[in-house]
CSV table of C-alpha atoms in Angstrom, one decimal:
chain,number,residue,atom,x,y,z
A,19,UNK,CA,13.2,-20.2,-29.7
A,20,UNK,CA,14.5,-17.0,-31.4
A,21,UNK,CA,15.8,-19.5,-34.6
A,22,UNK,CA,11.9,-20.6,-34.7
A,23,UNK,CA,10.8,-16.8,-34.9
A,24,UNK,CA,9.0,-17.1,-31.4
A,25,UNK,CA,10.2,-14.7,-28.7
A,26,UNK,CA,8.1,-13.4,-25.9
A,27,UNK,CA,7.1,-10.0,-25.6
A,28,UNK,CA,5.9,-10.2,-22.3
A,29,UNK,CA,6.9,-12.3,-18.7
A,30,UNK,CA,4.2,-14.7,-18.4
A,31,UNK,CA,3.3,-17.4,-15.8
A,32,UNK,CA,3.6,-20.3,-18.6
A,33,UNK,CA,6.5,-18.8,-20.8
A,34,UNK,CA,8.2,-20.5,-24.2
A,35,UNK,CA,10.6,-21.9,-22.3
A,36,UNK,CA,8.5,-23.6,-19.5
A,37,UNK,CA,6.4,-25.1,-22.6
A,38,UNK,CA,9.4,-26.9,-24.5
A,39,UNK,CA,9.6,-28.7,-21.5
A,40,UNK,CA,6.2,-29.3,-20.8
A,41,UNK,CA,5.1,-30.8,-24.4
A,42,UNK,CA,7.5,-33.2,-24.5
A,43,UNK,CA,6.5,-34.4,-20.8
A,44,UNK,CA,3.3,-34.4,-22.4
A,45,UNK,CA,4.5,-37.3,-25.0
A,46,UNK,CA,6.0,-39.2,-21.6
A,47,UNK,CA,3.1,-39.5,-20.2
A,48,UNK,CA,0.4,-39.7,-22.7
A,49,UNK,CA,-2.3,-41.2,-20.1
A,50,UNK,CA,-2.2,-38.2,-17.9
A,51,UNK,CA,-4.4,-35.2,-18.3
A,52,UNK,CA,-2.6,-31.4,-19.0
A,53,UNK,CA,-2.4,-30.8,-15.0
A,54,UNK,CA,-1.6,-33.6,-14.1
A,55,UNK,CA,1.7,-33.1,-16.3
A,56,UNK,CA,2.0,-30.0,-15.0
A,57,UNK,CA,2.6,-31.6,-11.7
A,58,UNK,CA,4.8,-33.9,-12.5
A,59,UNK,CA,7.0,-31.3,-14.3
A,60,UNK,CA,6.5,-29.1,-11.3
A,61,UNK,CA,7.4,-32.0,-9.2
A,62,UNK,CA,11.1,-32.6,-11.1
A,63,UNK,CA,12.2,-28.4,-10.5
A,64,UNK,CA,11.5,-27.3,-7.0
A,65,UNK,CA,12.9,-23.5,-8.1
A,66,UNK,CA,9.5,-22.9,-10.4
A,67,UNK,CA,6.8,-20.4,-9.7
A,68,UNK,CA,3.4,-21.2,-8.1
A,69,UNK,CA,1.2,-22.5,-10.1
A,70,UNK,CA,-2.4,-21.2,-9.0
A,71,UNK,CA,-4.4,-20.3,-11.9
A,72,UNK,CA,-3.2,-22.3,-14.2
A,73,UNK,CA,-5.7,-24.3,-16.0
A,74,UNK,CA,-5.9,-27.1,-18.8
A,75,UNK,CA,-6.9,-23.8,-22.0
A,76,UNK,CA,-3.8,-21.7,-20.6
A,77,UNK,CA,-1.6,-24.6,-21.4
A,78,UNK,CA,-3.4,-25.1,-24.7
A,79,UNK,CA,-2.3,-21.4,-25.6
A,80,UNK,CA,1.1,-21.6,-24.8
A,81,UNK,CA,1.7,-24.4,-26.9
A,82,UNK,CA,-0.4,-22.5,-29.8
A,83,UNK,CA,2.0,-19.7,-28.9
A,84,UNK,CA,4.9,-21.7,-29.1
A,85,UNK,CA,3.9,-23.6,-32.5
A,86,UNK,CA,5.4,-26.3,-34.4
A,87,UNK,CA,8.8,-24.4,-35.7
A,88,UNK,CA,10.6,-24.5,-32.1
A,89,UNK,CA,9.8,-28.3,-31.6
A,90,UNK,CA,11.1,-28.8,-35.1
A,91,UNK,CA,14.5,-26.9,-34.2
A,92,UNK,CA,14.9,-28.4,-30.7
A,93,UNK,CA,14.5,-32.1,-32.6
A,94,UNK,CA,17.1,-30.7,-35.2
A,95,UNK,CA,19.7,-29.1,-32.9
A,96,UNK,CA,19.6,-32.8,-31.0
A,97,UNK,CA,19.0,-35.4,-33.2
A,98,UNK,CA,22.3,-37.3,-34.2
A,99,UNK,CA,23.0,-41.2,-35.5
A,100,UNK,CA,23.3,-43.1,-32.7
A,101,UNK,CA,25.8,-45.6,-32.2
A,102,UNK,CA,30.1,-45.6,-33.3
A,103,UNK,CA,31.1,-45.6,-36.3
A,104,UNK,CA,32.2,-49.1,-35.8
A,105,UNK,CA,28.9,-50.2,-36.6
A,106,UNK,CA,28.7,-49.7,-40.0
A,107,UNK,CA,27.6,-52.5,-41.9
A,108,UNK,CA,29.9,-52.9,-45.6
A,109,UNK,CA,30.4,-48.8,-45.0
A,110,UNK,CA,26.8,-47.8,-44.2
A,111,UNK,CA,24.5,-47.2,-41.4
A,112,UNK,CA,22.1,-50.0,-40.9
A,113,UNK,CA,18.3,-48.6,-40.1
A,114,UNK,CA,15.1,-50.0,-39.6
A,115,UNK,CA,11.6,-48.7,-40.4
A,116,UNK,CA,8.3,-48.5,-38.9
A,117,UNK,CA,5.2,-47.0,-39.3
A,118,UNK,CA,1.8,-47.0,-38.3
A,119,UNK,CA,-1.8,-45.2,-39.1
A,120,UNK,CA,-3.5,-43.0,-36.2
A,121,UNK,CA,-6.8,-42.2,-36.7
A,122,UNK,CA,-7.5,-38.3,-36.3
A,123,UNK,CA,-10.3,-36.1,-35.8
A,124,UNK,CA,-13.3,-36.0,-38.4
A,125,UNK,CA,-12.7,-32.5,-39.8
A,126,UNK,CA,-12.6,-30.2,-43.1
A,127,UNK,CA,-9.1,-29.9,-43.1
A,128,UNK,CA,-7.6,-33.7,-41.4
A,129,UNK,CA,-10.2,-34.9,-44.9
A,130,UNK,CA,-8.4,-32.7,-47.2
A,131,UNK,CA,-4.8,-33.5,-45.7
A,132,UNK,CA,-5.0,-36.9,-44.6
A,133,UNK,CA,-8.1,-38.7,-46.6
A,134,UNK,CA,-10.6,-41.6,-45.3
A,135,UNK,CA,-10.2,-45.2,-46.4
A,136,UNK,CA,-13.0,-46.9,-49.0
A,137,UNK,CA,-13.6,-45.6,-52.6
A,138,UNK,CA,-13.9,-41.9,-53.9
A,139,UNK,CA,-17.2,-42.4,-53.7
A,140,UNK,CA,-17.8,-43.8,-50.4
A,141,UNK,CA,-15.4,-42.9,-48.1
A,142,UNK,CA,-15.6,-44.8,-44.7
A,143,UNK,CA,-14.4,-44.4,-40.9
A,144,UNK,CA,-12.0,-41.6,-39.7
A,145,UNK,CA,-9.2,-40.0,-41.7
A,146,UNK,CA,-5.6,-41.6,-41.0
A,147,UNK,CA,-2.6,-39.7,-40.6
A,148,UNK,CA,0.4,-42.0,-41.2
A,149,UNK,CA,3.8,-41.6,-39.0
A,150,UNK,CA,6.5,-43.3,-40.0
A,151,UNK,CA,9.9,-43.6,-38.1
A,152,UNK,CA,13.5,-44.7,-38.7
A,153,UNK,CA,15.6,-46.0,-36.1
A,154,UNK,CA,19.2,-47.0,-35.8
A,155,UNK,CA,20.5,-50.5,-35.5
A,156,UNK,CA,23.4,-51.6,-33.6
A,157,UNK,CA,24.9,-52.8,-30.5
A,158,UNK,CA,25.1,-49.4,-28.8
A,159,UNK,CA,22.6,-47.3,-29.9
A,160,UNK,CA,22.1,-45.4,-27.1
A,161,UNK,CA,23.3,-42.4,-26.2
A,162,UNK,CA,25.6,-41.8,-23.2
């Protein structure tokens, strides 16, 4: 966290730390509400504090606290190719590509970054934000 230029000033009930865990947890599982994450991150470490007073804006500030930057070194200081070397195809790694469009909130600034569908002149629906990912191929591209 101190790479990302976050570091706390103060001890706090939901500190930087707690939230790197809980935002991914978050993306695990993506039908269940902020508390009922909580739980289930509570649930997997007996040794954390209590949890009373905790409510669904007080994990919305934390992760505002934490921002983007430490996710985006945490991805960085994990991410590797998966799979051996042995599995290069003529010398090179063989990937494959995917993407889709998510529709995201109606706002000022989603129009100006991600643009609505239709004409100039008549834009329709919900601005789309597209996400594209790369993944390896191979017979062991898994981690162990």
């Amino acid at each position: 966290m101190g790479e990302a230029g976050r570091s706390e000033k103060r001890r706090r009930l939901l500190s930087a730390r707690f939230t790197v865990y809980f935002v991914p947890a978050m993306c695990l599982f993506p039908q269940a509400d902020y508390l009922e994450v909580l739980r289930l991150v509570k649930t997997g470490d007996k040794g954390l504090r209590s949890w009373s007073g905790v409510n669904k804006s007080s994990l919305t500030r934390a992760r505002q606290r934490l921002g983007w930057p430490v996710m985006r070194e945490l991805f960085r200081s994990v991410a590797r190719p998966l799979g051996a070397d042995g599995e290069l195809f003529r010398g090179l790694r063989v990937l494959a590509l995917d993407g889709i469009l998510l529709a995201v909130p109606d706002s000022a600034g989603n129009n100006d970054a991600f643009g609505k569908s239709g004409s100039q002149r008549s834009p329709m629906g919900y601005p789309q934000a597209r996400v594209v990912a790369v993944a390896a191929c191979g017979r062991r591209s898994t981690r162990t």
